[in-house]
């Protein structure tokens, strides 16, 4: 193993490969900032460029573009509430409110630090534990994935405000319903397509995210008349301090550590990816927060920004475990990279780090250099990037519309997606005016498809019986954890109410005793 690490290190520090890391990170960051494009588009654009390079340099370039795009995607989420990619949708929940509170600099700096830490922790774990983690990811079966998605859905309370749990549940069910549109992967039968061939592949998550966040925000701004408030826009654009106080660092350090490890482990599971990792990390962090801190989530909580940023970058690194050790892509982006590796004549799998140690270890080691380059590139650029907010709203709003619509169109090159985006935006505005939260719908949508597919497989394996829920200890353990997570919040609320009632009764008794004594 040490020989392989030294081989990878010598390959990764070659001047040309270091240049590939820098170029990849810079290109990925720039593409990631454009709403809608994301890492899949960024890596796909690099494939023709990598054909003339040797395998190590080509994969290092694409890896740099991948985590550069995830790193850069947070910028547009924070500044204009238009997620650069699917994995940074959660970043906008607390990042955008911070920008509105004249703390855009702090939000971007925190996103950069959290991303760097998440990516670095992920790279270190990957360096020492990749072969062992491969066997862990292989041990997960369909029933375990189904239970894991159920656990993910229990985080729905984390995406709802006070007194909005019922509305959040309704929106989660709505998301699950939308996820059923398209072709049933088990039977191949079209569902809820209404004879429209454009719905055969279902509704894109990116389309849904851009419609419910970027476009809805733009239309709501226009409806409220805020697009004319130039003075307020200029005032809001003040960068604010980029520094984090010691108290803030102490406050978010455990969050970043937890979310990085958690995100990496989610990324290791084939098919999970950075988007699910960011949603689950945000839900986990809010569930762990105190009752007072929970109220801050969705309104500019630092923990609410640090958790998804750490998790999505760690998960991006984690997704290389199944790619390199098993030949199974952990996300859509690594699926493209799998194709590039095969085009080079390299077969990813258990023998990759024996047959091609230079490729295996150099990609892993280059990830640390890449995260360092991203931090050095992005921190000095924050004051300039933040000037996006100085653009007057009458100009900024059409720009957001242009990039959002263009980003969605460039993914599919289908005008139907633009029409669908307009319809979803209208529905989202109506729901937002009725104070329904949008995040639970996205959570239900993204987990729904994976949950349904794994439920179908588990039922086929168990001959239509639900015994699979308790046949495997791992599945049963995850289901028990899901039940506990679901029951804890209402139980805590009940205990707090009883304590409050006892306190009030004690106060009344004391007042009565005092009045009797005076009498």
Coordinates of C-alpha atoms in Angstrom, one line a residue:
X1 CA 0.0 0.0 0.0
X2 CA 2.8 2.4 0.9
X3 CA 4.5 1.7 -2.4
X4 CA 1.3 2.6 -4.2
X5 CA 0.9 5.8 -2.2
X6 CA 4.4 6.9 -3.1
X7 CA 3.9 6.0 -6.8
X8 CA 0.7 8.1 -6.8
X9 CA 2.4 11.0 -5.0
X10 CA 5.2 11.1 -7.5
X11 CA 2.6 11.1 -10.3
X12 CA 0.4 13.7 -8.7
X13 CA 3.2 16.2 -8.0
X14 CA 4.5 16.2 -11.6
X15 CA 4.3 19.8 -12.9
X16 CA 1.9 18.9 -15.7
X17 CA -0.5 17.1 -13.4
X18 CA -0.4 19.9 -10.9
X19 CA -1.3 22.2 -13.8
X20 CA -4.2 19.9 -14.7
X21 CA -5.5 20.2 -11.1
X22 CA -5.4 24.0 -11.2
X23 CA -7.0 24.1 -14.6
X24 CA -9.7 21.6 -13.7
X25 CA -10.5 23.4 -10.4
X26 CA -10.7 26.8 -12.1
X27 CA -12.8 25.6 -15.0
X28 CA -15.1 23.6 -12.6
X29 CA -15.6 26.5 -10.3
X30 CA -16.5 28.8 -13.1
X31 CA -19.0 26.3 -14.7
X32 CA -20.4 25.4 -11.3
X33 CA -21.3 29.1 -10.7
X34 CA -23.6 29.1 -13.7
X35 CA -27.1 28.1 -12.5
X36 CA -28.2 24.7 -13.8
X37 CA -25.0 23.4 -15.5
X38 CA -23.4 21.5 -12.6
X39 CA -20.6 18.9 -12.5
X40 CA -22.1 16.5 -15.0
X41 CA -22.0 19.1 -17.7
X42 CA -18.6 20.3 -16.6
X43 CA -17.0 16.9 -16.7
X44 CA -18.7 16.0 -20.0
X45 CA -17.2 19.2 -21.6
X46 CA -13.7 18.0 -20.5
X47 CA -13.9 14.6 -22.2
X48 CA -12.8 15.7 -25.7
X49 CA -9.9 17.6 -24.1
X50 CA -8.6 14.6 -22.1
X51 CA -8.4 12.3 -25.2
X52 CA -4.9 13.5 -26.0
X53 CA -3.6 13.1 -22.4
X54 CA -2.3 10.1 -20.5
X55 CA -4.9 8.4 -18.2
X56 CA -3.5 9.8 -15.0
X57 CA -3.6 13.4 -16.2
X58 CA -7.0 13.0 -17.9
X59 CA -8.7 11.6 -14.8
X60 CA -7.0 14.2 -12.5
X61 CA -8.3 17.0 -14.8
X62 CA -11.8 15.6 -14.7
X63 CA -11.7 15.0 -10.9
X64 CA -10.6 18.6 -10.5
X65 CA -13.5 19.8 -12.6
X66 CA -15.9 17.6 -10.6
X67 CA -15.1 18.9 -7.1
X68 CA -14.5 22.4 -8.5
X69 CA -18.0 22.5 -9.9
X70 CA -19.5 21.3 -6.6
X71 CA -17.3 23.9 -4.8
X72 CA -18.4 26.7 -7.2
X73 CA -22.1 25.7 -7.2
X74 CA -22.6 27.2 -3.8
X75 CA -21.8 30.7 -5.0
X76 CA -24.9 31.2 -7.1
X77 CA -27.0 29.5 -4.3
X78 CA -25.8 31.9 -1.7
X79 CA -25.8 35.1 -3.8
X80 CA -28.9 34.8 -6.0
X81 CA -30.8 31.7 -4.7
X82 CA -30.2 29.9 -8.0
X83 CA -28.4 26.6 -7.2
X84 CA -25.4 26.0 -9.5
X85 CA -25.9 22.3 -9.2
X86 CA -28.3 19.9 -7.5
X87 CA -25.9 19.2 -4.6
X88 CA -25.9 22.9 -3.6
X89 CA -29.7 23.3 -3.4
X90 CA -29.6 22.9 0.4
X91 CA -26.8 25.6 0.6
X92 CA -29.4 28.2 -0.5
X93 CA -31.6 27.4 2.6
X94 CA -29.4 29.4 4.9
X95 CA -26.8 30.8 2.5
X96 CA -29.2 33.1 0.7
X97 CA -30.8 34.5 3.9
X98 CA -27.2 35.3 5.1
X99 CA -26.5 37.2 1.9
X100 CA -29.8 39.2 2.4
X101 CA -28.6 40.0 6.0
X102 CA -25.5 41.8 4.5
X103 CA -23.3 38.8 5.4
X104 CA -22.5 37.6 1.8
X105 CA -18.8 37.6 2.5
X106 CA -19.1 35.5 5.7
X107 CA -21.5 33.0 3.9
X108 CA -19.1 32.6 1.0
X109 CA -16.0 32.3 3.2
X110 CA -17.8 29.7 5.5
X111 CA -18.9 27.7 2.4
X112 CA -15.2 27.8 1.2
X113 CA -13.8 26.6 4.6
X114 CA -16.5 24.0 5.0
X115 CA -16.0 22.6 1.4
X116 CA -12.3 22.5 1.9
X117 CA -12.6 20.7 5.2
X118 CA -15.2 18.2 3.9
X119 CA -13.1 17.5 0.8
X120 CA -9.9 17.1 2.8
X121 CA -11.4 14.8 5.4
X122 CA -12.9 12.8 2.5
X123 CA -9.6 12.6 0.7
X124 CA -7.7 11.4 3.9
X125 CA -10.4 8.7 4.6
X126 CA -10.3 7.7 0.9
X127 CA -6.5 7.4 1.0
X128 CA -6.3 5.0 3.9
X129 CA -9.7 3.2 3.8
X130 CA -10.7 2.9 0.1
X131 CA -10.3 -0.9 -0.3
X132 CA -12.0 -1.7 3.1
X133 CA -14.9 0.7 2.3
X134 CA -15.4 -1.1 -1.0
X135 CA -16.4 -4.3 0.8
X136 CA -18.7 -2.2 3.1
X137 CA -20.5 -0.7 0.1
X138 CA -20.9 -4.1 -1.5
X139 CA -22.6 -5.5 1.7
X140 CA -25.6 -3.0 1.2
X141 CA -28.5 -4.8 -0.4
X142 CA -31.8 -3.4 -1.8
X143 CA -33.6 -3.8 1.6
X144 CA -30.8 -1.8 3.3
X145 CA -31.1 1.0 0.7
X146 CA -34.9 1.1 1.1
X147 CA -34.5 1.4 4.9
X148 CA -31.9 4.1 4.5
X149 CA -34.3 6.1 2.3
X150 CA -37.0 5.7 5.0
X151 CA -34.5 7.1 7.5
X152 CA -33.8 10.0 5.1
X153 CA -37.5 10.8 4.9
X154 CA -37.7 11.1 8.7
X155 CA -35.6 14.2 8.3
X156 CA -38.6 16.0 6.9
X157 CA -39.2 17.8 10.2
X158 CA -35.8 19.5 9.7
X159 CA -37.1 21.3 6.6
X160 CA -40.2 22.7 8.2
X161 CA -40.7 25.8 10.3
X162 CA -42.5 26.0 13.7
X163 CA -46.0 24.7 13.3
X164 CA -45.5 23.6 9.7
X165 CA -44.9 19.8 10.2
X166 CA -48.2 18.9 8.6
X167 CA -47.5 21.1 5.6
X168 CA -44.0 19.6 5.4
X169 CA -45.5 16.1 5.3
X170 CA -48.0 17.1 2.6
X171 CA -45.1 18.5 0.5
X172 CA -43.0 15.4 1.0
X173 CA -45.9 13.2 -0.2
X174 CA -46.3 15.7 -3.2
X175 CA -42.5 15.1 -4.0
X176 CA -43.0 11.3 -3.8
X177 CA -45.9 11.6 -6.2
X178 CA -43.9 13.7 -8.7
X179 CA -41.1 11.0 -8.5
X180 CA -43.5 8.4 -9.8
X181 CA -43.9 10.3 -13.2
X182 CA -42.1 8.5 -16.0
X183 CA -41.3 4.8 -16.8
X184 CA -41.6 2.2 -14.1
X185 CA -38.1 0.7 -14.0
X186 CA -39.4 -2.7 -12.9
X187 CA -42.1 -3.3 -15.5
X188 CA -41.1 -0.7 -18.1
X189 CA -44.7 0.7 -18.1
X190 CA -45.1 4.5 -18.5
X191 CA -46.9 6.1 -15.5
X192 CA -48.7 9.5 -15.4
X193 CA -47.2 10.5 -18.7
X194 CA -50.7 11.2 -20.3
X195 CA -49.4 10.1 -23.6
X196 CA -46.6 12.7 -23.7
X197 CA -43.3 11.2 -24.8
X198 CA -41.4 14.0 -23.1
X199 CA -42.5 12.7 -19.7
X200 CA -41.2 9.1 -20.4
X201 CA -38.0 9.8 -18.5
X202 CA -39.7 11.6 -15.7
X203 CA -39.1 15.1 -14.4
X204 CA -35.6 16.3 -13.9
X205 CA -34.5 17.2 -10.3
X206 CA -32.5 20.1 -11.7
X207 CA -35.6 21.4 -13.4
X208 CA -37.7 21.1 -10.2
X209 CA -35.0 22.8 -8.1
X210 CA -34.5 25.7 -10.5
X211 CA -38.3 26.2 -10.8
X212 CA -39.0 26.1 -7.1
X213 CA -36.1 28.2 -6.0
X214 CA -34.5 30.5 -8.7
X215 CA -37.6 31.3 -10.8
X216 CA -40.0 31.4 -7.8
X217 CA -37.7 33.8 -6.0
X218 CA -37.5 36.0 -9.0
X219 CA -41.3 36.1 -9.5
X220 CA -42.0 36.7 -5.8
X221 CA -39.5 39.6 -5.9
X222 CA -41.4 41.1 -8.8
X223 CA -44.8 40.5 -7.2
X224 CA -43.7 42.2 -4.0
X225 CA -42.3 45.2 -6.0
X226 CA -38.8 44.8 -4.6
X227 CA -37.3 44.8 -8.1
X228 CA -37.7 48.6 -8.0
X229 CA -35.9 49.1 -4.7
X230 CA -32.5 50.1 -6.1
X231 CA -31.3 51.8 -2.9
X232 CA -32.1 48.7 -0.8
X233 CA -30.3 46.5 -3.3
X234 CA -27.1 48.6 -3.2
X235 CA -27.3 48.6 0.6
X236 CA -27.8 44.9 0.8
X237 CA -24.8 44.3 -1.4
X238 CA -22.3 45.4 1.2
X239 CA -19.9 42.5 1.6
X240 CA -19.8 42.3 5.4
X241 CA -16.9 40.7 7.3
X242 CA -15.4 37.6 5.8
X243 CA -13.9 36.7 9.2
X244 CA -15.4 34.1 11.6
X245 CA -15.1 34.8 15.3
X246 CA -13.7 32.2 17.7
X247 CA -17.1 31.5 19.1
X248 CA -18.5 30.9 15.5
X249 CA -15.6 28.6 14.7
X250 CA -16.2 26.6 17.9
X251 CA -19.9 26.5 17.2
X252 CA -19.6 25.1 13.6
X253 CA -16.5 22.9 14.1
X254 CA -18.4 19.8 15.3
X255 CA -21.0 20.3 12.6
X256 CA -18.3 20.4 9.9
X257 CA -16.6 17.3 11.3
X258 CA -19.8 15.3 11.6
X259 CA -21.1 16.3 8.2
X260 CA -17.8 15.5 6.5
X261 CA -17.6 12.0 7.8
X262 CA -21.4 11.4 7.3
X263 CA -21.3 12.9 3.7
X264 CA -18.3 10.7 2.8
X265 CA -20.1 7.5 4.0
X266 CA -23.2 8.4 2.0
X267 CA -21.1 9.1 -1.0
X268 CA -19.5 5.7 -0.8
X269 CA -22.9 4.1 -1.4
X270 CA -23.4 3.6 -5.1
X271 CA -26.2 5.8 -6.5
X272 CA -26.5 8.0 -3.4
X273 CA -24.3 11.0 -4.3
X274 CA -23.6 14.5 -3.0
X275 CA -27.2 15.7 -3.3
X276 CA -28.7 13.1 -0.9
X277 CA -25.7 13.6 1.4
X278 CA -26.3 17.4 1.6
X279 CA -30.1 16.9 2.4
X280 CA -29.5 14.2 5.0
X281 CA -26.6 16.2 6.7
X282 CA -28.8 19.3 6.9
X283 CA -31.6 17.2 8.4
X284 CA -29.3 15.5 10.9
X285 CA -27.8 18.8 12.0
X286 CA -31.2 20.4 12.6
X287 CA -32.4 17.4 14.5
X288 CA -29.3 17.6 16.8
X289 CA -29.7 21.4 17.3
X290 CA -31.4 22.8 20.5
X291 CA -35.0 24.1 20.3
X292 CA -33.7 27.7 20.2
X293 CA -31.2 27.0 17.4
X294 CA -33.8 25.1 15.3
X295 CA -35.7 28.3 14.9
X296 CA -32.6 29.9 13.1
X297 CA -32.4 27.2 10.5
X298 CA -33.7 28.5 7.2
X299 CA -33.1 32.1 8.3
X300 CA -29.3 32.2 8.1
X301 CA -28.0 29.6 10.5
X302 CA -24.2 29.1 10.2
X303 CA -24.6 25.4 11.0
X304 CA -27.3 25.1 8.3
X305 CA -24.8 26.4 5.8
X306 CA -21.7 24.5 7.0
X307 CA -23.5 21.0 7.1
X308 CA -24.5 20.7 3.5
X309 CA -21.3 22.3 2.2
X310 CA -19.1 19.9 4.2
X311 CA -21.2 16.9 3.3
X312 CA -21.5 17.5 -0.5
X313 CA -17.8 17.9 -1.0
X314 CA -17.0 14.9 1.2
X315 CA -19.6 12.8 -0.7
X316 CA -18.0 13.9 -4.0
X317 CA -14.8 12.4 -2.8
X318 CA -16.6 9.3 -1.4
X319 CA -18.2 8.6 -4.7
X320 CA -14.8 7.7 -6.0
X321 CA -14.7 4.6 -3.7
X322 CA -17.2 2.5 -5.7
X323 CA -15.9 3.9 -9.0
X324 CA -12.2 3.1 -8.5
X325 CA -12.5 -0.1 -6.3
X326 CA -15.6 -1.7 -7.8
X327 CA -16.1 -0.1 -11.2
X328 CA -19.6 1.1 -10.1
X329 CA -20.3 4.8 -10.4
X330 CA -21.4 6.5 -7.2
X331 CA -23.1 9.4 -9.0
X332 CA -24.0 10.6 -12.5
X333 CA -20.7 12.5 -12.8
X334 CA -18.6 9.5 -11.9
X335 CA -20.6 7.5 -14.4
X336 CA -19.2 9.8 -17.1
X337 CA -15.7 9.3 -15.6
X338 CA -16.2 5.6 -15.7
X339 CA -16.8 5.9 -19.5
X340 CA -13.6 7.9 -19.8
X341 CA -11.5 5.3 -17.9
X342 CA -12.9 2.5 -20.1
X343 CA -12.0 4.7 -23.2
X344 CA -8.5 4.8 -21.9
X345 CA -8.4 1.0 -21.8
X346 CA -8.4 1.0 -18.0
X347 CA -11.0 -1.3 -16.2
X348 CA -11.9 0.1 -12.8
X349 CA -12.4 -2.6 -10.2
X350 CA -10.7 -4.5 -7.4
X351 CA -7.5 -4.9 -9.5
X352 CA -7.2 -1.2 -10.4
X353 CA -4.8 -0.4 -7.6
X354 CA -2.7 -3.5 -8.5
X355 CA -2.7 -3.1 -12.3
X356 CA -2.7 0.7 -12.5
X357 CA -1.4 2.0 -9.1
X358 CA -0.3 5.3 -10.7
X359 CA -3.9 6.1 -11.8
X360 CA -5.5 4.9 -8.6
X361 CA -3.3 6.6 -6.1
X362 CA -2.5 9.8 -8.1
X363 CA -6.3 10.6 -8.4
X364 CA -6.8 10.2 -4.7
X365 CA -3.7 12.3 -3.7
X366 CA -4.6 15.0 -6.3
X367 CA -7.9 15.5 -4.5
X368 CA -6.1 17.0 -1.5
X369 CA -4.1 19.3 -3.8
X370 CA -7.4 20.2 -5.6
X371 CA -9.1 21.2 -2.4
X372 CA -6.1 23.4 -1.4
X373 CA -6.1 25.0 -4.9
X374 CA -9.9 25.6 -4.6
X375 CA -9.5 27.4 -1.3
X376 CA -6.6 29.5 -2.5
X377 CA -8.5 30.4 -5.7
X378 CA -11.8 31.2 -4.1
X379 CA -11.0 33.1 -0.9
X380 CA -9.3 36.1 -2.7
X381 CA -12.1 36.2 -5.3
X382 CA -14.9 36.5 -2.7
X383 CA -14.9 40.3 -2.7
X384 CA -15.2 40.4 -6.4
X385 CA -17.8 37.6 -6.7
X386 CA -19.9 39.3 -4.1
X387 CA -20.2 42.4 -6.3
X388 CA -22.9 40.4 -8.2
X389 CA -25.2 41.8 -5.5
X390 CA -24.4 45.3 -6.6
X391 CA -26.0 44.8 -10.0
X392 CA -29.4 46.6 -9.8
X393 CA -32.4 44.2 -9.6
X394 CA -33.9 45.4 -12.9
X395 CA -30.8 44.0 -14.6
X396 CA -30.1 41.1 -12.2
X397 CA -33.6 39.5 -12.4
X398 CA -33.5 39.1 -16.2
X399 CA -29.9 37.6 -15.9
X400 CA -31.1 35.1 -13.3
X401 CA -34.0 34.2 -15.6
X402 CA -31.7 33.8 -18.6
X403 CA -29.1 31.6 -16.8
X404 CA -31.8 29.4 -15.1
X405 CA -33.8 28.7 -18.3
X406 CA -30.6 28.3 -20.4
X407 CA -29.1 25.9 -17.8
X408 CA -32.1 23.7 -17.8
X409 CA -32.3 23.7 -21.6
X410 CA -28.6 22.9 -22.1
X411 CA -29.1 19.7 -20.0
X412 CA -31.8 18.2 -22.3
X413 CA -32.0 20.5 -25.3
X414 CA -35.8 20.0 -25.1
X415 CA -38.1 23.0 -25.1
X416 CA -40.7 21.0 -23.2
X417 CA -38.5 21.3 -20.1
X418 CA -38.9 25.1 -20.2
X419 CA -42.7 24.8 -20.4
X420 CA -42.7 22.3 -17.5
X421 CA -40.5 24.7 -15.5
X422 CA -43.0 27.5 -16.1
X423 CA -45.9 25.4 -14.9
X424 CA -44.0 24.2 -11.8
X425 CA -43.0 27.8 -11.0
X426 CA -46.7 28.9 -11.0
X427 CA -47.6 25.9 -8.7
X428 CA -44.6 26.7 -6.4
X429 CA -45.6 30.4 -6.2
X430 CA -49.2 29.4 -5.2
X431 CA -47.9 27.0 -2.5
X432 CA -45.4 29.6 -1.2
X433 CA -48.1 32.2 -0.8
X434 CA -49.9 29.6 1.3
X435 CA -46.7 29.1 3.3
X436 CA -45.9 25.6 2.2
X437 CA -42.2 24.8 2.5
X438 CA -40.5 23.8 -0.8
X439 CA -37.6 21.8 0.6
X440 CA -39.6 18.7 1.8
X441 CA -40.9 18.3 -1.8
X442 CA -37.4 18.2 -3.1
X443 CA -36.4 15.7 -0.4
X444 CA -39.4 13.5 -1.2
X445 CA -38.6 13.7 -5.0
X446 CA -35.0 12.8 -4.7
X447 CA -35.5 9.9 -2.3
X448 CA -38.7 8.7 -3.9
X449 CA -37.2 7.1 -7.0
X450 CA -34.4 5.4 -5.2
X451 CA -36.8 4.2 -2.5
X452 CA -39.3 2.8 -5.0
X453 CA -36.6 0.9 -7.1
X454 CA -35.1 -0.7 -4.0
X455 CA -38.5 -1.6 -2.6
X456 CA -39.4 -3.4 -5.8
X457 CA -36.1 -5.3 -5.9
X458 CA -36.4 -6.3 -2.2
X459 CA -40.0 -7.5 -2.7
X460 CA -38.9 -9.6 -5.7
X461 CA -36.0 -11.2 -3.7
X462 CA -38.4 -11.9 -0.8
X463 CA -41.2 -13.3 -3.0
X464 CA -43.5 -10.4 -2.3
X465 CA -43.2 -10.6 1.5
X466 CA -42.2 -7.6 3.7
X467 CA -40.1 -10.0 5.8
X468 CA -37.0 -8.3 4.4
X469 CA -37.5 -5.5 6.9
X470 CA -36.4 -7.7 9.7
X471 CA -34.6 -10.6 8.0
X472 CA -31.3 -8.7 7.8
X473 CA -29.8 -7.2 11.0
X474 CA -28.6 -4.1 9.1
X475 CA -32.0 -3.4 7.6
X476 CA -33.7 -3.9 11.0
X477 CA -31.2 -1.6 12.7
X478 CA -31.8 1.2 10.2
X479 CA -35.6 0.9 10.5
X480 CA -35.3 1.0 14.3
X481 CA -33.1 4.2 14.0
X482 CA -35.7 5.7 11.7
X483 CA -38.5 5.0 14.2
X484 CA -36.4 6.5 17.0
X485 CA -35.6 9.6 15.0
X486 CA -39.3 10.0 14.1
X487 CA -40.5 9.6 17.7
X488 CA -37.9 11.8 19.5
X489 CA -39.1 15.3 18.4
X490 CA -42.8 14.9 19.5
X491 CA -41.7 13.2 22.7
X492 CA -39.3 16.0 23.6
X493 CA -42.1 18.5 22.8
X494 CA -44.5 16.6 25.1
X495 CA -41.9 16.6 27.9
X496 CA -41.2 20.3 27.5
X497 CA -44.9 21.1 27.7
X498 CA -45.3 19.0 30.8
X499 CA -42.3 20.8 32.4
X500 CA -43.8 24.2 31.5
X501 CA -47.2 23.2 32.9
X502 CA -45.5 22.0 36.2
X503 CA -43.5 25.2 36.4
X504 CA -46.7 27.3 35.9
X505 CA -48.5 25.2 38.6
X506 CA -45.5 25.7 41.0
X507 CA -45.6 29.4 40.4
X508 CA -49.3 29.6 41.0
X509 CA -48.9 27.6 44.3
X510 CA -46.1 29.9 45.5
X511 CA -48.2 33.0 44.7
X512 CA -51.2 31.5 46.6
X513 CA -49.0 30.7 49.6
X514 CA -47.6 34.3 49.6
X515 CA -51.1 35.8 49.4
X516 CA -52.4 33.6 52.2
X517 CA -49.4 34.6 54.3
X518 CA -50.1 38.3 53.7
X519 CA -53.8 37.7 54.6

